[in-house]
Coordinates of C-alpha atoms in Angstrom, one line a residue:
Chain A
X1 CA 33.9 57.4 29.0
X2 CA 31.9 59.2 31.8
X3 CA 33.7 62.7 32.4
X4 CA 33.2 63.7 36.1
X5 CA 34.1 67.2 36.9
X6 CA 34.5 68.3 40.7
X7 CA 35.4 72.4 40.6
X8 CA 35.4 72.3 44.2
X9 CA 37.4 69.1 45.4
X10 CA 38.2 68.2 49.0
X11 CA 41.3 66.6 51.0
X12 CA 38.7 64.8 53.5
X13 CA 40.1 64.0 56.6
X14 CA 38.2 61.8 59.5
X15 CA 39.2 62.2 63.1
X16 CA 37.8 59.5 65.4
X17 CA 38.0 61.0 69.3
X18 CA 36.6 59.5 72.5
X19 CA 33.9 62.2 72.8
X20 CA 34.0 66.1 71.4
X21 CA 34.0 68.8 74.3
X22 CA 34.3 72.1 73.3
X23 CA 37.2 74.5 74.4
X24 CA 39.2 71.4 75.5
X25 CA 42.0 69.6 73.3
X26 CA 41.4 66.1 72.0
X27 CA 44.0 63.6 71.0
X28 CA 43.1 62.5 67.8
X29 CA 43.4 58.4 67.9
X30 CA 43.8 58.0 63.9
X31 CA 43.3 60.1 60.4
X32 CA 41.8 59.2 57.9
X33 CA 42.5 60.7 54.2
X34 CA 40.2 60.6 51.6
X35 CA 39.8 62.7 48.3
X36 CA 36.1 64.2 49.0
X37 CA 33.6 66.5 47.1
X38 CA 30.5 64.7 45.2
X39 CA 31.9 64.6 41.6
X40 CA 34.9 62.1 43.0
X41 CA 32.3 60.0 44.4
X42 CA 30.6 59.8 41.4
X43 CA 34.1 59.1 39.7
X44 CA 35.3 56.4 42.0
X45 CA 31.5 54.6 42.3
X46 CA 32.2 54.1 38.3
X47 CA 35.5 53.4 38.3
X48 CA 34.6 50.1 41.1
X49 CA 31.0 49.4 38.5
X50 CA 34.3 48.8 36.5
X51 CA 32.8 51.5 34.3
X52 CA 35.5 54.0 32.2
X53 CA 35.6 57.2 33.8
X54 CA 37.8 60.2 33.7
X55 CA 37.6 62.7 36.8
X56 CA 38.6 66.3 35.6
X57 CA 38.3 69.9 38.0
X58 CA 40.6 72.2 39.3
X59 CA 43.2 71.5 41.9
X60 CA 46.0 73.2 44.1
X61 CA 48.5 73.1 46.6
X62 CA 49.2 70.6 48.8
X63 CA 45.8 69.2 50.0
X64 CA 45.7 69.1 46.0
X65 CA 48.6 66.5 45.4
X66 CA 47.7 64.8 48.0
X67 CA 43.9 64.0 46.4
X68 CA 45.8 63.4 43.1
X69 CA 47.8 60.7 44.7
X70 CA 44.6 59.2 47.0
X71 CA 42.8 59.1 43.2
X72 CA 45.8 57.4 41.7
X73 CA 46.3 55.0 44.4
X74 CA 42.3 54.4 43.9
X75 CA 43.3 54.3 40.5
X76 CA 40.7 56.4 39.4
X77 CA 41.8 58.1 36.0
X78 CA 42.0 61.3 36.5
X79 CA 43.2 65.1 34.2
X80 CA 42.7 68.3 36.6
X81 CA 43.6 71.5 35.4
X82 CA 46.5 73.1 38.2
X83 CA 45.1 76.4 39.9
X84 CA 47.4 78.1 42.3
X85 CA 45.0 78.8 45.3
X86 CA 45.0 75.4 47.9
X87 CA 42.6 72.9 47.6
X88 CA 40.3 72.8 50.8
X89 CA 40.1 70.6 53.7
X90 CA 37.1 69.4 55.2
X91 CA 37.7 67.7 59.1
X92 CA 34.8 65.5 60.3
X93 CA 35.6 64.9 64.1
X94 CA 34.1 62.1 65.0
X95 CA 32.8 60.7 68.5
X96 CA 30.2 58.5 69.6
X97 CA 27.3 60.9 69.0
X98 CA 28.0 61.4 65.6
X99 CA 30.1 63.5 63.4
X100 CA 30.9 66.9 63.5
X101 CA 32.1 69.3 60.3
X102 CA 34.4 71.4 59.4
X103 CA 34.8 73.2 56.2
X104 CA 36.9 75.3 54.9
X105 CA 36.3 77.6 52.2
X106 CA 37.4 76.7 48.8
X107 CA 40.3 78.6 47.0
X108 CA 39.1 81.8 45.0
X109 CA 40.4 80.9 41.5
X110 CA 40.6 84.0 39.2
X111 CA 39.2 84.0 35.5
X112 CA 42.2 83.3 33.8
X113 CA 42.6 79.3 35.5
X114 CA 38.7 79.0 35.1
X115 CA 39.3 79.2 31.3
X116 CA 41.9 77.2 31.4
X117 CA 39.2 74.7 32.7
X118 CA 37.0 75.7 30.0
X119 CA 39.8 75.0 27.2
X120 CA 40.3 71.6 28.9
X121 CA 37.1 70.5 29.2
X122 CA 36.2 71.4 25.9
X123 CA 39.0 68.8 24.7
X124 CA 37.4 66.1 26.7
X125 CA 33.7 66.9 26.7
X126 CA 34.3 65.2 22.0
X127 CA 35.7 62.2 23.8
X128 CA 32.4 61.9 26.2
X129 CA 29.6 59.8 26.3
X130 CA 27.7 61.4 29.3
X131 CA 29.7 64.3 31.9
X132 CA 28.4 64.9 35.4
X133 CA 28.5 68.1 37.0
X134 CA 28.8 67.8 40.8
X135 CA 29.5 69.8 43.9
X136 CA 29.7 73.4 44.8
X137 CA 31.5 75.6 42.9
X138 CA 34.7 77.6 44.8
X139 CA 35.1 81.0 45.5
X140 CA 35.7 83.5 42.0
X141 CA 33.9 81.0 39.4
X142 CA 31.1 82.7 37.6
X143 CA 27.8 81.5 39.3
X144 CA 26.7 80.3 35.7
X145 CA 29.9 78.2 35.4
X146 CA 27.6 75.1 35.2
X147 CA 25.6 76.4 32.7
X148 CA 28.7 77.4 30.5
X149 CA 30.3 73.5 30.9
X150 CA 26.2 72.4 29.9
X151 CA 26.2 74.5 26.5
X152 CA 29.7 73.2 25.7
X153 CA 28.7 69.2 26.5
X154 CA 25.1 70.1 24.4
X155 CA 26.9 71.6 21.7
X156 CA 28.5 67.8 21.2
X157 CA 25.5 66.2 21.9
X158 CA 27.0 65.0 25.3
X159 CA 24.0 64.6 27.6
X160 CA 24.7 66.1 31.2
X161 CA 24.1 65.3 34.9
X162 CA 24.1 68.2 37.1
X163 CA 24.1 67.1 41.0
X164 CA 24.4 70.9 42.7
X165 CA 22.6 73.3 45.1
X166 CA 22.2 77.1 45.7
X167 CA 22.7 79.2 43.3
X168 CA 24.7 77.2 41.2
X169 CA 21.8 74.9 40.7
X170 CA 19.6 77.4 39.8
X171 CA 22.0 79.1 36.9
X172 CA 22.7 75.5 36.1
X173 CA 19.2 74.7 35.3
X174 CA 19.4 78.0 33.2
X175 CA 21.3 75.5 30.3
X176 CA 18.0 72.4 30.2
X177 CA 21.0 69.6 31.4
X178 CA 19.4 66.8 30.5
X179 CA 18.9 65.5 34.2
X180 CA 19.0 68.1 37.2
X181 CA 19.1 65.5 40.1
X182 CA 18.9 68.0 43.6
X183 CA 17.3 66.0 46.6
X184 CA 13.8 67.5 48.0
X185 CA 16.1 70.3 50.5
X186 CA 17.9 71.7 47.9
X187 CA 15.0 72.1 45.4
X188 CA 13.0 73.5 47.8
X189 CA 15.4 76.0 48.6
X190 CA 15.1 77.2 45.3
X191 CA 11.7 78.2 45.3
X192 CA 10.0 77.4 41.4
X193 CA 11.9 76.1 38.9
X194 CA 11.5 76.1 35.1
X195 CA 13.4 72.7 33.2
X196 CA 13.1 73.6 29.8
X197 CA 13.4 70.3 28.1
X198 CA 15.5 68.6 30.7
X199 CA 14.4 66.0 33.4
X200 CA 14.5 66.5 36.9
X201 CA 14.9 63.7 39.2
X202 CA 14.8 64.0 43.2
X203 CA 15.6 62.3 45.7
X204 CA 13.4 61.6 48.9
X205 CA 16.4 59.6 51.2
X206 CA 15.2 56.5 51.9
X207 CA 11.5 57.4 49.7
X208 CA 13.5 57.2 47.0
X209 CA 13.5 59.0 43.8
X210 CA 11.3 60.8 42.3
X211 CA 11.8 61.8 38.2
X212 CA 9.8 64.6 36.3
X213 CA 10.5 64.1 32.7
X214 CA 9.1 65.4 28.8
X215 CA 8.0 61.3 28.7
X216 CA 5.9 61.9 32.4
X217 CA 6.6 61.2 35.7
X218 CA 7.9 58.4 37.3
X219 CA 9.0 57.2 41.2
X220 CA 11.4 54.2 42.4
X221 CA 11.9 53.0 46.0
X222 CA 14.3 51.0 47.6
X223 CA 12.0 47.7 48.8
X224 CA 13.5 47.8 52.1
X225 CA 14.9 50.4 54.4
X226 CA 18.9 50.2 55.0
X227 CA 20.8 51.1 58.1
X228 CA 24.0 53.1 57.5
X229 CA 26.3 56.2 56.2
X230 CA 23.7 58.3 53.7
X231 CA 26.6 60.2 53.0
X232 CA 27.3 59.5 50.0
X233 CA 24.6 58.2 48.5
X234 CA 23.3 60.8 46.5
X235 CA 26.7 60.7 44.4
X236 CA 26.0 56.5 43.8
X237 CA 23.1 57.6 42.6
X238 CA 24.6 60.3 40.6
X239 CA 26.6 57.4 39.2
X240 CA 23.7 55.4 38.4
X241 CA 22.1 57.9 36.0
X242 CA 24.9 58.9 34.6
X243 CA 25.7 55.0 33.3
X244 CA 22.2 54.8 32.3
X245 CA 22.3 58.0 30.2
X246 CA 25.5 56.6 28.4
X247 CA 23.4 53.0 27.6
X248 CA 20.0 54.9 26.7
X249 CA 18.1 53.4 29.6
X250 CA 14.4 53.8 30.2
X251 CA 13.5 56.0 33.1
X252 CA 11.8 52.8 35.0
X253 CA 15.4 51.2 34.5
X254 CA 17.2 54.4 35.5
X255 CA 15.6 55.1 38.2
X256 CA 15.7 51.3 39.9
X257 CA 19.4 51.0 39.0
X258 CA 20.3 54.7 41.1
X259 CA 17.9 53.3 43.5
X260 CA 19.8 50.3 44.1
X261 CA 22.9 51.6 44.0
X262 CA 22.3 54.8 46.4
X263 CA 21.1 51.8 49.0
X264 CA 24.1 49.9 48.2
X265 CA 26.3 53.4 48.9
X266 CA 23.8 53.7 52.4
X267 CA 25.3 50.1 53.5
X268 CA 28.9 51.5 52.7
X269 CA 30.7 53.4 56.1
X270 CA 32.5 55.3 54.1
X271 CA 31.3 58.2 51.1
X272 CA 32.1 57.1 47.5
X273 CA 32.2 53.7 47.8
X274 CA 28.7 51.0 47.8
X275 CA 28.3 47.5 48.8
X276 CA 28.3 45.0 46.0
X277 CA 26.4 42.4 47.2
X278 CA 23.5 45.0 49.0
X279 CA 23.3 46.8 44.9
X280 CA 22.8 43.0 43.7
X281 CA 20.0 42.2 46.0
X282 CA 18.3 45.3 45.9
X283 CA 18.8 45.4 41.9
X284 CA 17.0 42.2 41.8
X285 CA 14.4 43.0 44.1
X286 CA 13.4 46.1 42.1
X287 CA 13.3 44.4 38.8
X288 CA 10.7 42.0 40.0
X289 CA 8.8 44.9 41.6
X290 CA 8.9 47.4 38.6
X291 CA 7.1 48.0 35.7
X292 CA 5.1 50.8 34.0
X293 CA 5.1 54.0 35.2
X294 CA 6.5 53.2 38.9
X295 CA 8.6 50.4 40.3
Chain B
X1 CA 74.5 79.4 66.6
X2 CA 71.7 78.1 69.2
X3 CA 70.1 74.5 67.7
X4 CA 66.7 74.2 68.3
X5 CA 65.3 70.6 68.3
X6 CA 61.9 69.7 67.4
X7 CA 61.6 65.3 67.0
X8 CA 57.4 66.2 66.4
X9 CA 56.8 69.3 64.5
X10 CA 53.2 69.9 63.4
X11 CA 51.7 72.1 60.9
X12 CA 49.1 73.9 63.0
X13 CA 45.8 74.9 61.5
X14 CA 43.5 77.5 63.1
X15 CA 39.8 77.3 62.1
X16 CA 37.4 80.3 63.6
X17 CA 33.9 79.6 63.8
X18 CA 30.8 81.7 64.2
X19 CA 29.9 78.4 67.7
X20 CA 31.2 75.2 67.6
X21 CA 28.2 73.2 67.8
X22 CA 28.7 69.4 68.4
X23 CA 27.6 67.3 65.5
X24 CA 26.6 70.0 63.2
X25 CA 29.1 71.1 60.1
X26 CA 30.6 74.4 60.2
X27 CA 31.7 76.2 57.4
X28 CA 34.6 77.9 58.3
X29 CA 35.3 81.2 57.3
X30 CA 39.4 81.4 56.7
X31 CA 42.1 79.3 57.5
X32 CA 45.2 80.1 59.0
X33 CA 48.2 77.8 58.8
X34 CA 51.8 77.7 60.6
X35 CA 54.8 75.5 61.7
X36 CA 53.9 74.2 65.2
X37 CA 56.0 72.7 68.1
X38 CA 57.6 73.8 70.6
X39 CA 60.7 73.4 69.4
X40 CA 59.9 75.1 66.3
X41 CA 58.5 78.6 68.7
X42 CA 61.6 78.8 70.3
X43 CA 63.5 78.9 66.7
X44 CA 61.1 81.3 65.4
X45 CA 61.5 83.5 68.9
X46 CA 65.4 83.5 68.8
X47 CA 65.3 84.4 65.0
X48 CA 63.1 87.5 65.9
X49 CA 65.9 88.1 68.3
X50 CA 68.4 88.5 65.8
X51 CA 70.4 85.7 67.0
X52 CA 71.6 83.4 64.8
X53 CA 69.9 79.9 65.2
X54 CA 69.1 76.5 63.4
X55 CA 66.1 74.5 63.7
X56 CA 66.4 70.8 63.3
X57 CA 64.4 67.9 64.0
X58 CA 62.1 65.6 61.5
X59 CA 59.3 66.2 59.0
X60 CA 57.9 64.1 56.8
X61 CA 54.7 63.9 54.0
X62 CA 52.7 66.7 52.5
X63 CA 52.3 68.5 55.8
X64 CA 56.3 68.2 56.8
X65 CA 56.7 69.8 53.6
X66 CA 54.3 72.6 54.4
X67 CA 56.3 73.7 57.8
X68 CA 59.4 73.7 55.7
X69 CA 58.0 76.0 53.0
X70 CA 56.3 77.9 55.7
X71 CA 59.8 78.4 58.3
X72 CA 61.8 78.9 54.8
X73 CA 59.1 82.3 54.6
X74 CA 59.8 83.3 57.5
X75 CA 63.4 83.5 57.1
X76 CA 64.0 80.8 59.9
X77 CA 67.2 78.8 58.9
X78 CA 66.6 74.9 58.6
X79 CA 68.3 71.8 58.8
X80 CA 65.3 68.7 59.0
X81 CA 65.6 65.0 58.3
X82 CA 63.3 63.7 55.9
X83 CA 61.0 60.5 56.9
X84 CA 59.0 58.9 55.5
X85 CA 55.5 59.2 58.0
X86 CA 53.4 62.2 57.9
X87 CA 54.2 65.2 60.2
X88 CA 51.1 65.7 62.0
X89 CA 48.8 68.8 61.9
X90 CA 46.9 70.1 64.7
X91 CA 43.5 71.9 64.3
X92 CA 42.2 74.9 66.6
X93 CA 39.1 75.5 66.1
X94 CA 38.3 79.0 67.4
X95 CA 34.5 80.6 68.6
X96 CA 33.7 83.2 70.7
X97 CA 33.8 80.7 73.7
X98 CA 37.9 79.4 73.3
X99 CA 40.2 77.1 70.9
X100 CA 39.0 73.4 70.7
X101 CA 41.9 71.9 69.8
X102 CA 42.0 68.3 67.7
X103 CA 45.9 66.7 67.3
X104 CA 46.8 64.1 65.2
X105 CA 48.9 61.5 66.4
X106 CA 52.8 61.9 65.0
X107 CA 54.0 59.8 62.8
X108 CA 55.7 56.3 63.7
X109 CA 59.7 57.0 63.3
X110 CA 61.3 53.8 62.4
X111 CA 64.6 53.3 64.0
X112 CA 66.7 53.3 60.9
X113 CA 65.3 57.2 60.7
X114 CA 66.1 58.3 64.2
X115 CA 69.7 57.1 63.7
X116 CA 69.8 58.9 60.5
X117 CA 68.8 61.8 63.3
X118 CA 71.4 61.2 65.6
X119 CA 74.4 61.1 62.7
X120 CA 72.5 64.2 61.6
X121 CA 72.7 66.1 65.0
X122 CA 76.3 65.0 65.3
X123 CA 77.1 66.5 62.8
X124 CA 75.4 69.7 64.1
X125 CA 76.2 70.0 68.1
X126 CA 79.9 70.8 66.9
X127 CA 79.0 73.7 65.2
X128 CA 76.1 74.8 68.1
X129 CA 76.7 76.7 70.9
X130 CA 73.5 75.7 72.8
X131 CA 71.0 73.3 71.9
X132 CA 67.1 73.2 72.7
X133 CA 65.4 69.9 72.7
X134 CA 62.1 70.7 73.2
X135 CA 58.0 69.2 73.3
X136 CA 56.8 65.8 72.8
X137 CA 58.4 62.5 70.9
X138 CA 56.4 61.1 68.2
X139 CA 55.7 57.4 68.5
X140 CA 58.5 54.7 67.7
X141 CA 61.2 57.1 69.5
X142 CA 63.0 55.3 72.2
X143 CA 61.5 56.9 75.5
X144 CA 65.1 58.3 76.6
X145 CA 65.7 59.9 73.1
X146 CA 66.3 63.6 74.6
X147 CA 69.0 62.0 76.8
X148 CA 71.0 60.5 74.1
X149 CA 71.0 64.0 72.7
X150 CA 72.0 65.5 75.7
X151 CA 74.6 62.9 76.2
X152 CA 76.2 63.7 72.5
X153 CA 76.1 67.3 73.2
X154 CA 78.1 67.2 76.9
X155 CA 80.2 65.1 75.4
X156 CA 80.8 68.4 72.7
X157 CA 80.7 71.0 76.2
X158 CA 77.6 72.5 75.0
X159 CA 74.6 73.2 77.2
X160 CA 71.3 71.8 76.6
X161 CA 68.3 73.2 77.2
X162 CA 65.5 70.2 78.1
X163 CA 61.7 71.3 77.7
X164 CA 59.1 68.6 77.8
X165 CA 56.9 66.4 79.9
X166 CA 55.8 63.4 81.2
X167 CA 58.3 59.9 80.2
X168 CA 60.3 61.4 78.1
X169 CA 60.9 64.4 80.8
X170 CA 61.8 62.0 83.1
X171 CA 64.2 59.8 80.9
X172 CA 65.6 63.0 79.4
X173 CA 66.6 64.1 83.2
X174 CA 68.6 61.3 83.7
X175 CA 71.6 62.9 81.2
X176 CA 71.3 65.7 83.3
X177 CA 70.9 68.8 80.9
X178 CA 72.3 72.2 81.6
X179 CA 68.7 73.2 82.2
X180 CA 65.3 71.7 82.4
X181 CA 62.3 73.6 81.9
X182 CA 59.1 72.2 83.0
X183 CA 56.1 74.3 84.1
X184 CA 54.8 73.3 87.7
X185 CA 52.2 71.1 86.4
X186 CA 54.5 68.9 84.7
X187 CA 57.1 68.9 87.2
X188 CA 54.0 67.8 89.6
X189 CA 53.1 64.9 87.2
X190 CA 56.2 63.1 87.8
X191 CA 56.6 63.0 91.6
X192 CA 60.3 62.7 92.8
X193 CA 62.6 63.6 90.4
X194 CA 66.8 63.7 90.7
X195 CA 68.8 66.2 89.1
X196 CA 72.5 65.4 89.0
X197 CA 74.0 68.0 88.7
X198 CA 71.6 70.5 86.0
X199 CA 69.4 73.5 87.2
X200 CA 65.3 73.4 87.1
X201 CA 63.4 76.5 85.8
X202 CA 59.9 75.9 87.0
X203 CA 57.2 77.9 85.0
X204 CA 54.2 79.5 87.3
X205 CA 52.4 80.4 84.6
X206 CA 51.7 84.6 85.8
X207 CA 53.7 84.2 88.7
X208 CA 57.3 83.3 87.2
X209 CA 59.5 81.6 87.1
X210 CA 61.5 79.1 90.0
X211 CA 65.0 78.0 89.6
X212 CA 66.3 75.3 91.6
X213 CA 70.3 75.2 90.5
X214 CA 73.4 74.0 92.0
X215 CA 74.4 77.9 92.6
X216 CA 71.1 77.9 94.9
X217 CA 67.4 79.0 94.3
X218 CA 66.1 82.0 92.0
X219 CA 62.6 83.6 91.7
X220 CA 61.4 85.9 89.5
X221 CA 58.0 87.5 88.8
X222 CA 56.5 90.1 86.1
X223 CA 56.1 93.2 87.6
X224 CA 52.3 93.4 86.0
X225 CA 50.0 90.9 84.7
X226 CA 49.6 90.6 81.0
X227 CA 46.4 89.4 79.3
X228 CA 46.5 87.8 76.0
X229 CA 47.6 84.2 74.7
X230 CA 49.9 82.0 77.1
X231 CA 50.1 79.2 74.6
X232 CA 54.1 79.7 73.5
X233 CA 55.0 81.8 76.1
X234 CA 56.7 78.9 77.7
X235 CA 58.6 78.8 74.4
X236 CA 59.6 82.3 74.6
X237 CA 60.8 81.8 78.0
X238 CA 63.0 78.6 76.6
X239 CA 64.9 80.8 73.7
X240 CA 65.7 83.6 76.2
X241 CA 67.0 80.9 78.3
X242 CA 68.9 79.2 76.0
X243 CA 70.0 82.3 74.7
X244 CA 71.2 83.4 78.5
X245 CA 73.1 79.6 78.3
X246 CA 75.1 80.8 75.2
X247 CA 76.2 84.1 76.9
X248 CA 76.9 82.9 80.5
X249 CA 74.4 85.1 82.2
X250 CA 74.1 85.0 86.0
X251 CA 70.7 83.4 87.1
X252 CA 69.2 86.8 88.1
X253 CA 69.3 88.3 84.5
X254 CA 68.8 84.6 83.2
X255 CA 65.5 84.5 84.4
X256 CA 64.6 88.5 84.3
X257 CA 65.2 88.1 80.8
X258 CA 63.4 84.6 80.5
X259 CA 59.8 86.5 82.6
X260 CA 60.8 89.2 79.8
X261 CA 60.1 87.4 77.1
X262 CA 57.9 85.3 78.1
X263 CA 54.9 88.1 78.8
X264 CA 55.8 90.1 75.8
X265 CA 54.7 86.6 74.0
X266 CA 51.4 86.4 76.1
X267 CA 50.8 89.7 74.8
X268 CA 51.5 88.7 71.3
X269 CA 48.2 86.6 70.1
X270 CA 50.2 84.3 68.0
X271 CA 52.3 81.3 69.8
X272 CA 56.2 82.1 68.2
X273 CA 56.3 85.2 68.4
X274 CA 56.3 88.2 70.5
X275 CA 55.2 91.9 71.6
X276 CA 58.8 94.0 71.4
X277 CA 57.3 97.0 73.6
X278 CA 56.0 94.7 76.1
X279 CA 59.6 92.6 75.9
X280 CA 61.3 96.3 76.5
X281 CA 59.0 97.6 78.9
X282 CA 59.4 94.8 80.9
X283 CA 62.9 94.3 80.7
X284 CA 63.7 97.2 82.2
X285 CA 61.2 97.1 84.9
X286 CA 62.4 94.2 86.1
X287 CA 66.6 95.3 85.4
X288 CA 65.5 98.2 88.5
X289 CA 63.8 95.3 90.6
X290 CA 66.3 93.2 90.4
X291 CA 69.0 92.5 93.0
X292 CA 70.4 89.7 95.2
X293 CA 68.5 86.1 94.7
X294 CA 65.5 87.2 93.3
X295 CA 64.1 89.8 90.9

């Protein structure tokens, strides 16, 4: 099984109103409720490839059951270790012009409930074939935290997919996961990077992706642009190597299969989810296309 | 003991923000959460008060949950019927510039769960010597609910206190409660109304309050402006009202009192509660002011 692990796990909620007007109140037509953060993406993308999955993190009060119970409904398998801080909530107020965020700040969990985590992802990380790391990491977490999670996963031979920004990408990459996967912003942000034996691939949007690895360097784009929700997509793509690190894939195959996939999550509305019959096509299309260094 | 109704409780969630800036994402930087409604003010108000009060009404879901837990901290007795919808939450996002507000629809009450209420509240108006039915109706309520609370609580001789607006205003008028409090603005909304028999306390915002009652017309001002927060002073105004009802003040104190409270909450910057120097102060400026019809 793939284990996903979201420290940082969202209660998303959607409110569609007529149009957004600061310092006036708007009557919210509908809610939407949806678990959020990356790593759940990742999770529920496998869990519809019909792919086994477990979805592991931290979660807490109220907005916490209530993404326990969304996943379950999904029925995404799922083992989270129980913090006392609350879960955040992120509100995307919708209007016509587009959507507009609101985040809170993640619960500070003290040391004690973050080696909790440790102890239980070091029971599941022997029953592994690949773990993704995903998402930001809350408030009180050592910034290395990802690094610590890639030594235990490396130590069993697990191979690792860390999709993260900041800071925690940059102590992450400290631990050579065996694919980094940030998209162009983020690794900008960083400034130089060193990989030490791991791969990194980035993503360009709609370019595509573009993977430096110890076997050479190699690029995939999707053969035609697609209209839609780029929210999201990253995480199906996330998905997509995370599957093909479990079967052993060749980067050309990697990269084309998260290529296909991320377009397929692009002609989704809604984050986490991908359009079968948009990954078929645009899996095919790639297949034809690809072969040696590029497809 | 003074039973405080509240059919549409919300938990209320207040966001501050460096700007709100439309279609951006903001992270916010702490979250404040609290039971919200009207209804659910006036409780909190009379239980600052000392006096001993109930709040009843309906919550439902993970956020229902989250006003009980939060009014059983603050000490605030509670007597709700569970249903089976989600209490709503509303969201204040606060910058520099104001409070953007964003409230989600309530939750559809079915009718098998507002009779449940009415047996429930039955049950209660024996033991209540006033009763507050106060703010909005969620959706699937029958339009005239108030009034078939009002109706069950004459029928008991105790005097209700009626604070809402628009349709269910006007149908709640029609049982003729002991008092309805509308501000001017919601008064203006529905035209002509008829009063058979109750009294009318009409809120001017800063410049009083304006009874209309069968014993004739009362007026009463604050002797100074307060600055601060208005949002719950009308609620203030209700508990000293109601609490007035239960003691058979005149209309001159009824309303001295009512201005009272209702500044000392402007000057408080949290709606349910209120500024006891400002309530004192006050009090007894307008106790020397006072005299004949008006204060």
């Amino acid at each position: 099984m793939i284990v996903t692990v979201t420290l940082n796990p969202a209660l998303d909620l959607t409110y569609p109103v007529g149009a957004l007007v600061p310092h006036r109140t708007h009557r919210v037509t509908g809610v939407a409720e949806r678990a959020g953060g990356k790593g759940l993406n990742v999770a529920r993308v496998l869990h519809a490839l019909g792919e086994p999955v477990l979805a592991t993190g931290l979660l807490g009060g109220p907005s916490g059951a209530v993404v326990a119970s969304l996943l379950a409904t999904e029925g995404v398998p799922a083992s989270f270790v129980p913090i006392a801080g609350d879960t955040r909530r992120t509100v995307a107020v919708v209007d016509p012009g587009g959507a507009t965020g609101f985040w809170e700040p993640g619960p500070v969990v003290p040391a004690a409930e973050w080696l909790r985590f440790v102890d239980h992802f070091r029971e599941l990380v022997g029953r592994a074939a690949v773990v993704t790391l995903c998402g930001s990491l809350p408030p009180g977490l050592p910034i290395d935290a990802y690094a610590v999670l890639s030594r235990l996963a490396a130590a069993e031979h697990v191979p690792v997919l860390l999709d993260t920004s900041g800071p925690a990408l940059r102590h992450g990459l400290a631990a050579a996961p065996t694919v980094a996967k940030p998209n162009a912003e983020e690794l900008a942000e960083l400034g130089t990077v060193s990989l030490e034996g791991g791969a990194l691939v980035v993503s360009h949007g709609p370019e595509g992706l573009h993977a430096i690895t110890p076997d050479g360097e190699f690029r995939c784009a999707p053969p035609y642009p697609v209209d839609g929700n780029p929210t999201g997509a990253g995480d199906a793509c996330a998905a997509a190597l995370a599957r093909g690190l479990r079967d052993g894939a060749g980067w050309p195959e990697l990269l084309a299969d998260a290529v296909a996939l991320g377009a397929a999550a692009v002609a989704s509305p809604v984050a986490g989810s991908f359009d079968p019959d948009v990954y078929r096509s645009t899996r095919a299309a790639l297949a034809v296309t690809s072969g040696g260094g590029s497809c």
